[in-house]
Tab-separated table of C-alpha atoms and ligand atoms in Angstrom:
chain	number	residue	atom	x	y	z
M	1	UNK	CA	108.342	72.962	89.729
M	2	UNK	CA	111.687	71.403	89.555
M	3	UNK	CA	112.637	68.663	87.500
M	4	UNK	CA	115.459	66.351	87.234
M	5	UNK	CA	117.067	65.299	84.052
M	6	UNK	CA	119.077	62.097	84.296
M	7	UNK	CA	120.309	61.747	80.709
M	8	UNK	CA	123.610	60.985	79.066
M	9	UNK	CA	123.110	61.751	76.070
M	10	UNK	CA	123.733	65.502	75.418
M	11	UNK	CA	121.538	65.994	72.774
M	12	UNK	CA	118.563	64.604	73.868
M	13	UNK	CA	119.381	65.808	77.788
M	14	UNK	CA	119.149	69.842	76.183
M	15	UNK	CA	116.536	69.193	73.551
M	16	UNK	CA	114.558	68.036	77.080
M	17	UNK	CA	115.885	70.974	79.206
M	18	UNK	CA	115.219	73.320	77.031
M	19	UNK	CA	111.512	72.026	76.098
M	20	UNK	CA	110.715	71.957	79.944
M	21	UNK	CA	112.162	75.222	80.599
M	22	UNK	CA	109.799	77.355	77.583
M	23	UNK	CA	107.188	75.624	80.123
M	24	UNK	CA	108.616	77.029	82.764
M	25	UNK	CA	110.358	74.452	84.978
M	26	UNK	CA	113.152	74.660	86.188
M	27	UNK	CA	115.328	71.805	84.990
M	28	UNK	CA	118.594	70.674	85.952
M	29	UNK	CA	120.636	67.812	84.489
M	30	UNK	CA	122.714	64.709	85.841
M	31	UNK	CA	125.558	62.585	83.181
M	32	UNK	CA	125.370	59.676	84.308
M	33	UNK	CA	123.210	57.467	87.028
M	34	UNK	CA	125.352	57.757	89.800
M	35	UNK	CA	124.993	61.449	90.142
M	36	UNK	CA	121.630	61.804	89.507
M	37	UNK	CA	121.236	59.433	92.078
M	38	UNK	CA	123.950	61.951	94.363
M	39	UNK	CA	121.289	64.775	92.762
M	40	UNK	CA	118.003	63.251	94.235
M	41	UNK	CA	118.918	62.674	97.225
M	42	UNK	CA	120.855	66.179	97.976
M	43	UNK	CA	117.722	68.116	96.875
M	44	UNK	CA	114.184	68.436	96.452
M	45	UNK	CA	112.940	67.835	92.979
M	46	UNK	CA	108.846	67.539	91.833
M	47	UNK	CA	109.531	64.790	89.376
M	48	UNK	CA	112.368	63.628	87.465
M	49	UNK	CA	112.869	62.162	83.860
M	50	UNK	CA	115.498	59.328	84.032
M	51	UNK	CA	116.864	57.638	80.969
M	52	UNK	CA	117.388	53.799	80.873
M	53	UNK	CA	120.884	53.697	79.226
M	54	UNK	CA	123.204	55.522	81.504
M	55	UNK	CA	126.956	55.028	82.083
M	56	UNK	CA	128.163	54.296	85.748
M	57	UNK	CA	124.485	53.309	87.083
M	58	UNK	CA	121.638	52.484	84.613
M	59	UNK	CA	118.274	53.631	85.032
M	60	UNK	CA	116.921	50.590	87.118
M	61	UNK	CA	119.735	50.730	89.477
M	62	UNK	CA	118.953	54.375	89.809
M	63	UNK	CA	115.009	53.687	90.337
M	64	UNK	CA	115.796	50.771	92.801
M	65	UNK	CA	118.452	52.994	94.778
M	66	UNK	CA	116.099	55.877	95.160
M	67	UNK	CA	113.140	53.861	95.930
M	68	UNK	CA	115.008	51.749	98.506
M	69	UNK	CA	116.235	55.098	99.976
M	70	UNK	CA	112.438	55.782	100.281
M	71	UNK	CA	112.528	58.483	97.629
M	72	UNK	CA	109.479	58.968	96.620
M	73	UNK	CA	109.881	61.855	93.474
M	74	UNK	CA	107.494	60.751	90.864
M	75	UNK	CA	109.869	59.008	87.866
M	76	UNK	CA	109.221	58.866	83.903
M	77	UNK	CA	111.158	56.784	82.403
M	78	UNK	CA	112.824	57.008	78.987
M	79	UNK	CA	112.995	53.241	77.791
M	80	UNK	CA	115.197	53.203	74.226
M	81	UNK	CA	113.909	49.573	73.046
M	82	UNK	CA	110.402	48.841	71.886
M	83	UNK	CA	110.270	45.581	73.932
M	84	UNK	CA	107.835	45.349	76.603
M	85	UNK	CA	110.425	44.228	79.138
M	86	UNK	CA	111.798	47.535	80.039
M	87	UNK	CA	108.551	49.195	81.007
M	88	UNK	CA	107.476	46.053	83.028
M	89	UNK	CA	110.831	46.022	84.690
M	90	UNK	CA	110.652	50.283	85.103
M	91	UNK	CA	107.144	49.583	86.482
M	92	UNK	CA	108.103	47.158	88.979
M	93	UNK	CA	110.934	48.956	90.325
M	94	UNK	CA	108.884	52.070	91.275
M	95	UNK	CA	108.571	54.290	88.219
M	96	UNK	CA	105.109	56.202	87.524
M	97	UNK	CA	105.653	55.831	83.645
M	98	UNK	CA	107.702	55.790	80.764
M	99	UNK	CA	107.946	56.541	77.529
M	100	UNK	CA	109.713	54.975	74.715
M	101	UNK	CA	112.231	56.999	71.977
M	102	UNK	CA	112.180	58.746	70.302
M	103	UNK	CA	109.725	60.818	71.631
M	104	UNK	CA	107.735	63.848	70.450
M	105	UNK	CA	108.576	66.258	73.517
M	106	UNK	CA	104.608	67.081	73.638
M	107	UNK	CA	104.334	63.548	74.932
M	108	UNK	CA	106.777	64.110	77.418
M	109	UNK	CA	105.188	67.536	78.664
M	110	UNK	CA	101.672	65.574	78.483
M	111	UNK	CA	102.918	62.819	80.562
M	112	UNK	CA	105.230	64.741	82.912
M	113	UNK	CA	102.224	66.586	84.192
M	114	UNK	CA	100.088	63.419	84.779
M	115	UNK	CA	102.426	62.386	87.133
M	116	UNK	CA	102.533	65.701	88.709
M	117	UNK	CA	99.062	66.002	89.248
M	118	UNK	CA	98.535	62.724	90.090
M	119	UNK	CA	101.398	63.052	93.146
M	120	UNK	CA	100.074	66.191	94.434
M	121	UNK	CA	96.727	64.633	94.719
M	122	UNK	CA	98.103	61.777	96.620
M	123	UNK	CA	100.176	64.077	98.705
M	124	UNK	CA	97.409	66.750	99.553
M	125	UNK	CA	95.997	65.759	102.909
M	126	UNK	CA	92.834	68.011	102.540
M	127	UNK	CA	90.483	67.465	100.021
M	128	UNK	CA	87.069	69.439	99.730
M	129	UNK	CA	84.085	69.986	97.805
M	130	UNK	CA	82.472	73.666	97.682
M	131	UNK	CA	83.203	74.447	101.253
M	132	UNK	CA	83.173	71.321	102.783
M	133	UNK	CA	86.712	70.381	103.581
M	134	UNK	CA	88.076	66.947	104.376
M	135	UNK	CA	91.635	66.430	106.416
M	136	UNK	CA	92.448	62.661	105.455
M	137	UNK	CA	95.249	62.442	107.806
M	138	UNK	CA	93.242	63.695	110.620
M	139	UNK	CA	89.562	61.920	109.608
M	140	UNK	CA	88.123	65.067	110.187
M	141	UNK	CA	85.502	67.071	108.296
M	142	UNK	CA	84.274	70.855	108.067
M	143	UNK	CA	81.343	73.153	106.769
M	144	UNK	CA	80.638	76.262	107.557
M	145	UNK	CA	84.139	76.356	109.421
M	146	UNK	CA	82.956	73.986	112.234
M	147	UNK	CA	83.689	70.574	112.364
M	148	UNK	CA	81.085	67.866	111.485
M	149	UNK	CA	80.362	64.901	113.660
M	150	UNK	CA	80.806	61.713	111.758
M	151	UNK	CA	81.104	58.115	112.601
M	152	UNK	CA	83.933	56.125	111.002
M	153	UNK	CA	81.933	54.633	108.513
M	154	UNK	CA	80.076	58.061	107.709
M	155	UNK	CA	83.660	59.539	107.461
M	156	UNK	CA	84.550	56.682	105.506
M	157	UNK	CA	81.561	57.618	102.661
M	158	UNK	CA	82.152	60.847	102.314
M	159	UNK	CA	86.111	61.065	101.850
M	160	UNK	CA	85.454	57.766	99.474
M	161	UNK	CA	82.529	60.801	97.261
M	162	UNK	CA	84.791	63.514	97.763
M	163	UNK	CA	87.645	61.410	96.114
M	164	UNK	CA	85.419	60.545	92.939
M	165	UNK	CA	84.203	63.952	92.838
M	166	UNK	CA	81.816	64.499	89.504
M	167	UNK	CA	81.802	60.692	88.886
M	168	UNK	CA	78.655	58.706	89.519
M	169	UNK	CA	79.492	55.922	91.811
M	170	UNK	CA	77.210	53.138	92.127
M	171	UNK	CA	76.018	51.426	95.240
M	172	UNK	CA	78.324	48.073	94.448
M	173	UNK	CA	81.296	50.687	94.028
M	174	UNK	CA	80.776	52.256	97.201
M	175	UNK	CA	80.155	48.449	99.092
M	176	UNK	CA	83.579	47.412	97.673
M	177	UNK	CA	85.297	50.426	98.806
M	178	UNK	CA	84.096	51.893	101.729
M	179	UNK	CA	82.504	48.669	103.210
M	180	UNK	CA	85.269	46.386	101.776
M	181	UNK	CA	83.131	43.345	101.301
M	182	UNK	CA	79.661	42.552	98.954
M	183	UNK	CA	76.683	42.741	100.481
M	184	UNK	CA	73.487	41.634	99.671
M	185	UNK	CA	73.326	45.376	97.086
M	186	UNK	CA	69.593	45.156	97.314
M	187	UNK	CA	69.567	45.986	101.003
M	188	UNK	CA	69.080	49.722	101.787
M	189	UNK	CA	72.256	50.458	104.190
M	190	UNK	CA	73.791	52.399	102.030
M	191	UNK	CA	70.680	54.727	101.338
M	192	UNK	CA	70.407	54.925	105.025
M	193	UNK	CA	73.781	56.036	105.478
M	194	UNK	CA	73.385	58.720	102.557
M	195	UNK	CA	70.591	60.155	104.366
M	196	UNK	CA	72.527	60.329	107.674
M	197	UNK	CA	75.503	62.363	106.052
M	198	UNK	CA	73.406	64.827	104.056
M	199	UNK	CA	71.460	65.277	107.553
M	200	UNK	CA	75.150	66.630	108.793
M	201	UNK	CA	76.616	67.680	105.920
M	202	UNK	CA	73.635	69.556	104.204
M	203	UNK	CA	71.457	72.411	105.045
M	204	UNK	CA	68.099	73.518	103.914
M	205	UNK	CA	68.348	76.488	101.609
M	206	UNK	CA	71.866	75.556	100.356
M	207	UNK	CA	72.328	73.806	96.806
M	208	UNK	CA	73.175	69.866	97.318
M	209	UNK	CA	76.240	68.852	96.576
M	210	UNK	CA	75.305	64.993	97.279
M	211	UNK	CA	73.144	63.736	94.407
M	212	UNK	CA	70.900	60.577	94.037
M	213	UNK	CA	70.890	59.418	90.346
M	214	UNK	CA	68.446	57.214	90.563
M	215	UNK	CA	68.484	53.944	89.880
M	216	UNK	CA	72.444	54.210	89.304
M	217	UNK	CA	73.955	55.850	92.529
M	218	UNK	CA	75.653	58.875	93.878
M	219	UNK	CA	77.197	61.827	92.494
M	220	UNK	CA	79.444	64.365	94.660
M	221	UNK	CA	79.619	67.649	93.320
M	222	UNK	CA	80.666	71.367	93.424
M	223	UNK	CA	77.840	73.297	94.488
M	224	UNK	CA	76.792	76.348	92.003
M	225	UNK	CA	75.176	79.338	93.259
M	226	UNK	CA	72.073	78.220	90.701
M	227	UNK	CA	71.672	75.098	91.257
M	228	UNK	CA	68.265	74.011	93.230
M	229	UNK	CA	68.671	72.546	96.290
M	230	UNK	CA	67.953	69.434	97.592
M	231	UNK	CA	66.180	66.902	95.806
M	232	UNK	CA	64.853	69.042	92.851
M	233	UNK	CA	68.722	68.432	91.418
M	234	UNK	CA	68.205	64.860	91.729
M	235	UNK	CA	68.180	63.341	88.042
U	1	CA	CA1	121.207	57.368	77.463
């Protein structure tokens, strides 16, 4: 992983570096906003830590340069005042989050990786549970290394599980996301549609990975090699 640095001051720019690097990144450091913007743009870089107060370019021109060049490295920001208007402003312009000073550097570590993780999730185009993958950018889906038949709104349902993998989503979640609109949440659609994907998605003699919670909604989760199949798992 390879992080930027955009921080004048020296002090704080090596207490950073060398934090970062004891966790193994690999960390390189920019003076002033102009070239870490030069920096960004000439390289590939998982996530960079950009301080408001720069000479040449401040940290919002920075964030609005890199965003407008469609830069899309995951930013922290390092706001110096305790007002709220700095964060709003970061926030606007693009950043993923900041974090006031001083700083402990565990906070920094803590929230650099949230932003890592969170961007490779977004980036990932396949998502899966057990051994049933999902391509997002294709719509497709596979078990068993053959591709499943689904209809758009079948497709629709499952990547919408796989995303909330081992959360319990509840009918009205799954009408306002995957159906985009409220219907009546008595009516039995979506129950219907449940049965239709485990029917493709499911085998007999496999453990379920789609469970009914009943009277609360769906859970999508990582098959175990103990767990009973089908509807004995259903709580
Ligand atoms: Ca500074």
């Amino acid at each position: 992983m390879r992080i930027l640095v955009i921080e004048d001051e020296r002090k704080v720019a090596s207490f950073i570096k060398r934090g970062l690097e004891e966790e193994r990144y690999i960390v390189e450091l920019a003076a002033d906003g102009q070239m870490g913007i030069d920096m960004a743009l000439a390289n590939h870089f998982d996530a960079i830590v950009l301080d408001v107060m720069l000479p040449k370019k401040d940290g919002f021109a920075v964030l609005g340069e890199l965003r407008a060049a469609r830069n899309t490295t995951p930013i922290l920001m390092l706001t110096a005042r305790a007002g709220m208007e700095d964060r709003v402003t970061g926030l606007d312009l693009g950043a993923d989050d900041y974090l006031a000073k001083p700083f402990h550097f565990e906070e920094l570590a803590a929230r650099l990786r949230s932003i890592l993780r969170r961007s490779s999730v977004e980036k990932s185009t396949k998502i899966s549970v057990g051994d049933l993958i999902l391509d997002t950018v294709a719509h497709v889906a596979y078990r068993w290394e053959k591709e499943i038949e689904l209809t758009t709104k079948e497709y629709a349902l499952l990547e919408y599980l796989i995303r909330n993998k081992g959360r319990i989503v509840s009918r009205s979640m799954i009408t306002q996301h995957v159906w985009k609109h409220n219907f009546d949440t008595e009516s039995n659609i979506i129950d219907v549609y449940i049965k239709r994907l485990r029917a493709k998605i499911e085998k007999p003699g496999t453990p379920r990975i789609l469970n009914s919670i009943r009277g609360v909604g769906y859970r999508m989760k990582e098959p175990e090699p103990n767990d009973p199949q089908e509807d004995e798992m259903d709580e």
